Amino acid sequence: QYIPEEYQLEIFGISLSASEKFSAIGSNYQRILNYHSAHDIGHALEDYNLVGCSSFGVWNERSADSTLLVGRNFDFYVGDAFAENKIICFEKPTSGHAFMMITWGGMAGTVSGMNERGLTVTINAARSEIPGSARTPISILAREILQYASNIHEAYAIAEKREIFVSESILIGSTEDHKAAIIEKSPSRTALVMPNNNYIVCTNHFQSAEFSKDLLNIKDQQENASVYRYKRII
């Protein structure tokens, strides 16, 4: 019930071509559906700090030609296999905006992408408790924003209405707004970080006033390299 029906249908279509090699684990459809939570469960294992990412947006005098420029990096290594068989997928859905996304075989969600309206989405993990129940995987939420949002306000509205089971920062670049912003989302709250200058930087800790006293966020800043990477980018 936490996956929009159109994405359930897309995952079901993918499952028809999936290998039967792992049928002992579950049906093709159930396996691929649950694979979409792998990112979330992985970064909820907080003691490992495996899924650090850095991203930024610059515009006006901060970019060479004043246009909006967005970049992101995976700051972790989990073996060469992670870098193999990535897919740059161009999709024109029957509803919403045409878009491109970086994904992997069997994955309907995304971690990076841009739509035809010039809206970009990248996700950065934040410190979370171990999930206790099913909710919407963050890659599915990122895909929904990519497909249906035209600007920062619309992206925030989509993020706010979905329930997720881990914490995440979502960097939104918007051609319409000519700026980038960060949506910070936990299982219980959603916040919007708007830039004070012509740039914004996102690593793996929350920056909004709403999350400033969150104990997990404070611990995250003290124990991992998120603040160091943030300062290095600036």
Short mmCIF file of N, CA, C and O in Angstrom, two decimals, residues 6-74:
data_model
loop_
_atom_site.label_atom_id
_atom_site.label_comp_id
_atom_site.label_asym_id
_atom_site.label_seq_id
_atom_site.Cartn_x
_atom_site.Cartn_y
_atom_site.Cartn_z
N GLU A 6 1.06 2.53 -10.21
CA GLU A 6 1.76 2.53 -11.49
C GLU A 6 3.16 1.95 -11.36
O GLU A 6 3.67 1.31 -12.28
N TYR A 7 3.79 2.13 -10.20
CA TYR A 7 5.12 1.56 -10.00
C TYR A 7 5.04 0.08 -9.65
O TYR A 7 5.93 -0.69 -9.99
N GLN A 8 3.96 -0.31 -8.98
CA GLN A 8 3.74 -1.76 -8.78
C GLN A 8 3.63 -2.47 -10.13
O GLN A 8 4.20 -3.55 -10.33
N LEU A 9 2.87 -1.86 -11.06
CA LEU A 9 2.70 -2.46 -12.38
C LEU A 9 4.02 -2.51 -13.14
O LEU A 9 4.33 -3.50 -13.83
N GLU A 10 4.82 -1.46 -13.03
CA GLU A 10 6.12 -1.42 -13.70
C GLU A 10 7.04 -2.50 -13.14
O GLU A 10 7.72 -3.21 -13.90
N ILE A 11 7.06 -2.63 -11.81
CA ILE A 11 7.89 -3.67 -11.18
C ILE A 11 7.40 -5.05 -11.56
O ILE A 11 8.20 -5.96 -11.80
N PHE A 12 6.08 -5.21 -11.66
CA PHE A 12 5.55 -6.52 -12.08
C PHE A 12 6.00 -6.85 -13.50
O PHE A 12 6.39 -7.97 -13.81
N GLY A 13 5.98 -5.84 -14.39
CA GLY A 13 6.45 -6.06 -15.76
C GLY A 13 7.90 -6.48 -15.79
O GLY A 13 8.29 -7.39 -16.53
N ILE A 14 8.72 -5.80 -14.98
CA ILE A 14 10.14 -6.17 -14.89
C ILE A 14 10.29 -7.60 -14.39
O ILE A 14 11.13 -8.37 -14.87
N SER A 15 9.47 -7.99 -13.43
CA SER A 15 9.60 -9.31 -12.81
C SER A 15 9.35 -10.45 -13.80
O SER A 15 9.82 -11.57 -13.59
N LEU A 16 8.62 -10.18 -14.88
CA LEU A 16 8.34 -11.21 -15.86
C LEU A 16 9.61 -11.66 -16.59
O LEU A 16 9.64 -12.75 -17.18
N SER A 17 10.66 -10.84 -16.55
CA SER A 17 11.93 -11.19 -17.18
C SER A 17 13.00 -11.54 -16.17
O SER A 17 14.16 -11.74 -16.54
N ALA A 18 12.65 -11.61 -14.90
CA ALA A 18 13.64 -11.88 -13.85
C ALA A 18 14.00 -13.36 -13.82
O ALA A 18 13.21 -14.23 -14.21
N SER A 19 15.19 -13.64 -13.34
CA SER A 19 15.67 -15.01 -13.23
C SER A 19 14.88 -15.79 -12.17
O SER A 19 14.45 -15.22 -11.17
N GLU A 20 14.71 -17.08 -12.42
CA GLU A 20 14.06 -17.95 -11.44
C GLU A 20 15.07 -18.53 -10.45
O GLU A 20 14.71 -19.31 -9.57
N LYS A 21 16.32 -18.12 -10.58
CA LYS A 21 17.41 -18.68 -9.77
C LYS A 21 17.18 -18.48 -8.27
O LYS A 21 17.60 -19.29 -7.45
N PHE A 22 16.51 -17.39 -7.92
CA PHE A 22 16.35 -17.06 -6.51
C PHE A 22 14.91 -17.25 -6.03
O PHE A 22 14.48 -16.61 -5.08
N SER A 23 14.19 -18.15 -6.67
CA SER A 23 12.78 -18.36 -6.32
C SER A 23 12.59 -18.85 -4.90
O SER A 23 11.51 -18.69 -4.31
N ALA A 24 13.62 -19.47 -4.32
CA ALA A 24 13.52 -19.95 -2.94
C ALA A 24 13.34 -18.80 -1.96
O ALA A 24 12.78 -18.96 -0.87
N ILE A 25 13.82 -17.62 -2.36
CA ILE A 25 13.69 -16.44 -1.50
C ILE A 25 12.28 -15.88 -1.55
O ILE A 25 11.72 -15.43 -0.55
N GLY A 26 11.69 -15.92 -2.75
CA GLY A 26 10.35 -15.38 -2.94
C GLY A 26 10.05 -15.30 -4.42
O GLY A 26 10.91 -15.56 -5.27
N SER A 27 8.83 -14.94 -4.75
CA SER A 27 8.45 -14.81 -6.16
C SER A 27 9.24 -13.67 -6.79
O SER A 27 9.74 -12.77 -6.10
N ASN A 28 9.35 -13.70 -8.11
CA ASN A 28 10.08 -12.63 -8.81
C ASN A 28 9.54 -11.25 -8.44
O ASN A 28 10.30 -10.31 -8.18
N TYR A 29 8.23 -11.11 -8.43
CA TYR A 29 7.63 -9.81 -8.13
C TYR A 29 7.95 -9.36 -6.71
O TYR A 29 8.37 -8.23 -6.48
N GLN A 30 7.76 -10.27 -5.74
CA GLN A 30 8.01 -9.88 -4.35
C GLN A 30 9.48 -9.56 -4.10
O GLN A 30 9.81 -8.64 -3.36
N ARG A 31 10.38 -10.30 -4.76
CA ARG A 31 11.80 -10.03 -4.59
C ARG A 31 12.17 -8.64 -5.13
O ARG A 31 12.82 -7.84 -4.45
N ILE A 32 11.74 -8.36 -6.36
CA ILE A 32 12.11 -7.07 -6.96
C ILE A 32 11.43 -5.92 -6.23
O ILE A 32 12.02 -4.85 -6.05
N LEU A 33 10.20 -6.11 -5.79
CA LEU A 33 9.53 -5.08 -5.00
C LEU A 33 10.35 -4.76 -3.75
O LEU A 33 10.59 -3.60 -3.43
N ASN A 34 10.82 -5.80 -3.07
CA ASN A 34 11.57 -5.59 -1.83
C ASN A 34 13.00 -5.11 -2.07
O ASN A 34 13.60 -4.50 -1.19
N TYR A 35 13.56 -5.38 -3.25
CA TYR A 35 14.89 -4.86 -3.56
C TYR A 35 14.92 -3.33 -3.47
O TYR A 35 15.97 -2.73 -3.21
N HIS A 36 13.77 -2.71 -3.70
CA HIS A 36 13.72 -1.24 -3.67
C HIS A 36 13.95 -0.68 -2.27
O HIS A 36 14.19 0.52 -2.11
N SER A 37 13.87 -1.53 -1.26
CA SER A 37 14.16 -1.07 0.11
C SER A 37 15.61 -1.31 0.50
O SER A 37 16.01 -0.97 1.62
N ALA A 38 16.42 -1.87 -0.40
CA ALA A 38 17.81 -2.21 -0.06
C ALA A 38 18.60 -0.97 0.35
O ALA A 38 19.38 -1.00 1.31
N HIS A 39 18.42 0.13 -0.39
CA HIS A 39 19.12 1.38 -0.05
C HIS A 39 18.77 1.82 1.36
O HIS A 39 19.64 2.15 2.17
N ASP A 40 17.48 1.80 1.67
CA ASP A 40 17.01 2.28 2.96
C ASP A 40 17.52 1.41 4.11
O ASP A 40 18.02 1.91 5.11
N ILE A 41 17.39 0.09 3.94
CA ILE A 41 17.84 -0.82 5.00
C ILE A 41 19.35 -0.72 5.17
O ILE A 41 19.87 -0.73 6.28
N GLY A 42 20.07 -0.55 4.05
CA GLY A 42 21.52 -0.45 4.12
C GLY A 42 21.99 0.74 4.93
O GLY A 42 22.87 0.62 5.78
N HIS A 43 21.38 1.91 4.70
CA HIS A 43 21.87 3.06 5.44
C HIS A 43 21.26 3.17 6.83
O HIS A 43 21.73 3.95 7.67
N ALA A 44 20.24 2.35 7.12
CA ALA A 44 19.72 2.31 8.48
C ALA A 44 20.65 1.54 9.41
O ALA A 44 20.56 1.67 10.63
N LEU A 45 21.55 0.73 8.82
CA LEU A 45 22.57 0.05 9.63
C LEU A 45 23.63 1.09 9.98
O LEU A 45 24.72 1.11 9.46
N GLU A 46 23.27 1.96 10.89
CA GLU A 46 23.97 3.21 11.12
C GLU A 46 25.42 3.07 11.55
O GLU A 46 26.25 3.95 11.32
N ASP A 47 25.78 1.96 12.19
CA ASP A 47 27.14 1.83 12.70
C ASP A 47 28.17 1.64 11.59
O ASP A 47 29.37 1.72 11.82
N TYR A 48 27.70 1.36 10.37
CA TYR A 48 28.64 1.07 9.29
C TYR A 48 28.98 2.29 8.43
O TYR A 48 30.01 2.33 7.78
N ASN A 49 28.10 3.27 8.39
CA ASN A 49 28.34 4.50 7.61
C ASN A 49 28.81 4.19 6.18
O ASN A 49 29.77 4.76 5.68
N LEU A 50 28.12 3.29 5.52
CA LEU A 50 28.56 2.82 4.21
C LEU A 50 28.09 3.69 3.05
O LEU A 50 28.63 3.60 1.96
N VAL A 51 27.07 4.49 3.26
CA VAL A 51 26.42 5.08 2.11
C VAL A 51 26.53 6.60 2.08
O VAL A 51 25.58 7.30 1.80
N GLY A 52 27.72 7.12 2.36
CA GLY A 52 27.91 8.55 2.31
C GLY A 52 27.88 9.09 0.88
O GLY A 52 28.42 8.47 -0.03
N CYS A 53 27.25 10.24 0.70
CA CYS A 53 27.19 10.90 -0.60
C CYS A 53 27.39 12.40 -0.39
O CYS A 53 27.08 12.93 0.67
N SER A 54 27.89 13.06 -1.41
CA SER A 54 28.02 14.51 -1.39
C SER A 54 27.37 15.08 -2.64
O SER A 54 27.52 14.52 -3.73
N SER A 55 26.66 16.20 -2.49
CA SER A 55 26.03 16.83 -3.64
C SER A 55 26.01 18.35 -3.43
O SER A 55 26.18 18.83 -2.31
N PHE A 56 25.83 19.09 -4.52
CA PHE A 56 25.81 20.55 -4.42
C PHE A 56 25.03 21.13 -5.58
O PHE A 56 24.79 20.48 -6.59
N GLY A 57 24.65 22.39 -5.43
CA GLY A 57 24.06 23.16 -6.51
C GLY A 57 24.66 24.56 -6.50
O GLY A 57 24.87 25.13 -5.42
N VAL A 58 24.96 25.11 -7.66
CA VAL A 58 25.46 26.50 -7.77
C VAL A 58 24.72 27.18 -8.91
O VAL A 58 24.30 26.54 -9.87
N TRP A 59 24.58 28.52 -8.81
CA TRP A 59 23.89 29.28 -9.85
C TRP A 59 24.33 30.75 -9.76
O TRP A 59 25.08 31.13 -8.86
N ASN A 60 23.86 31.54 -10.70
CA ASN A 60 24.27 32.95 -10.81
C ASN A 60 25.79 33.06 -10.83
O ASN A 60 26.44 32.33 -11.56
N GLU A 61 26.38 33.95 -10.03
CA GLU A 61 27.83 34.17 -10.14
C GLU A 61 28.65 32.98 -9.66
O GLU A 61 29.87 32.95 -9.86
N ARG A 62 28.01 31.98 -9.05
CA ARG A 62 28.76 30.81 -8.57
C ARG A 62 29.07 29.81 -9.67
O ARG A 62 29.91 28.93 -9.49
N SER A 63 28.39 29.90 -10.81
CA SER A 63 28.68 29.00 -11.93
C SER A 63 29.31 29.80 -13.06
O SER A 63 29.15 31.02 -13.14
N ALA A 64 30.03 29.12 -13.93
CA ALA A 64 30.82 29.79 -14.97
C ALA A 64 29.95 30.65 -15.89
O ALA A 64 30.37 31.72 -16.33
N ASP A 65 28.74 30.20 -16.21
CA ASP A 65 27.90 30.95 -17.14
C ASP A 65 26.57 31.36 -16.50
O ASP A 65 25.60 31.64 -17.20
N SER A 66 26.52 31.34 -15.18
CA SER A 66 25.35 31.77 -14.39
C SER A 66 24.19 30.79 -14.40
O SER A 66 23.18 31.01 -13.73
N THR A 67 24.29 29.69 -15.15
CA THR A 67 23.21 28.72 -15.16
C THR A 67 23.28 27.83 -13.93
O THR A 67 24.28 27.79 -13.21
N LEU A 68 22.21 27.13 -13.67
CA LEU A 68 22.15 26.22 -12.54
C LEU A 68 22.97 24.96 -12.85
O LEU A 68 22.78 24.32 -13.88
N LEU A 69 23.88 24.63 -11.95
CA LEU A 69 24.72 23.44 -12.10
C LEU A 69 24.57 22.59 -10.85
O LEU A 69 24.73 23.09 -9.73
N VAL A 70 24.26 21.31 -11.03
CA VAL A 70 24.07 20.39 -9.91
C VAL A 70 25.00 19.19 -10.10
O VAL A 70 25.13 18.67 -11.21
N GLY A 71 25.65 18.76 -9.02
CA GLY A 71 26.53 17.59 -9.09
C GLY A 71 26.39 16.74 -7.85
O GLY A 71 25.99 17.21 -6.80
N ARG A 72 26.70 15.45 -7.98
CA ARG A 72 26.67 14.56 -6.82
C ARG A 72 27.73 13.48 -6.99
O ARG A 72 28.19 13.19 -8.10
N ASN A 73 28.11 12.90 -5.86
CA ASN A 73 29.13 11.86 -5.86
C ASN A 73 28.76 10.79 -4.83
O ASN A 73 28.23 11.10 -3.77
N PHE A 74 29.04 9.53 -5.17
CA PHE A 74 28.95 8.45 -4.19
C PHE A 74 30.30 8.38 -3.47
O PHE A 74 31.30 8.01 -4.06
#
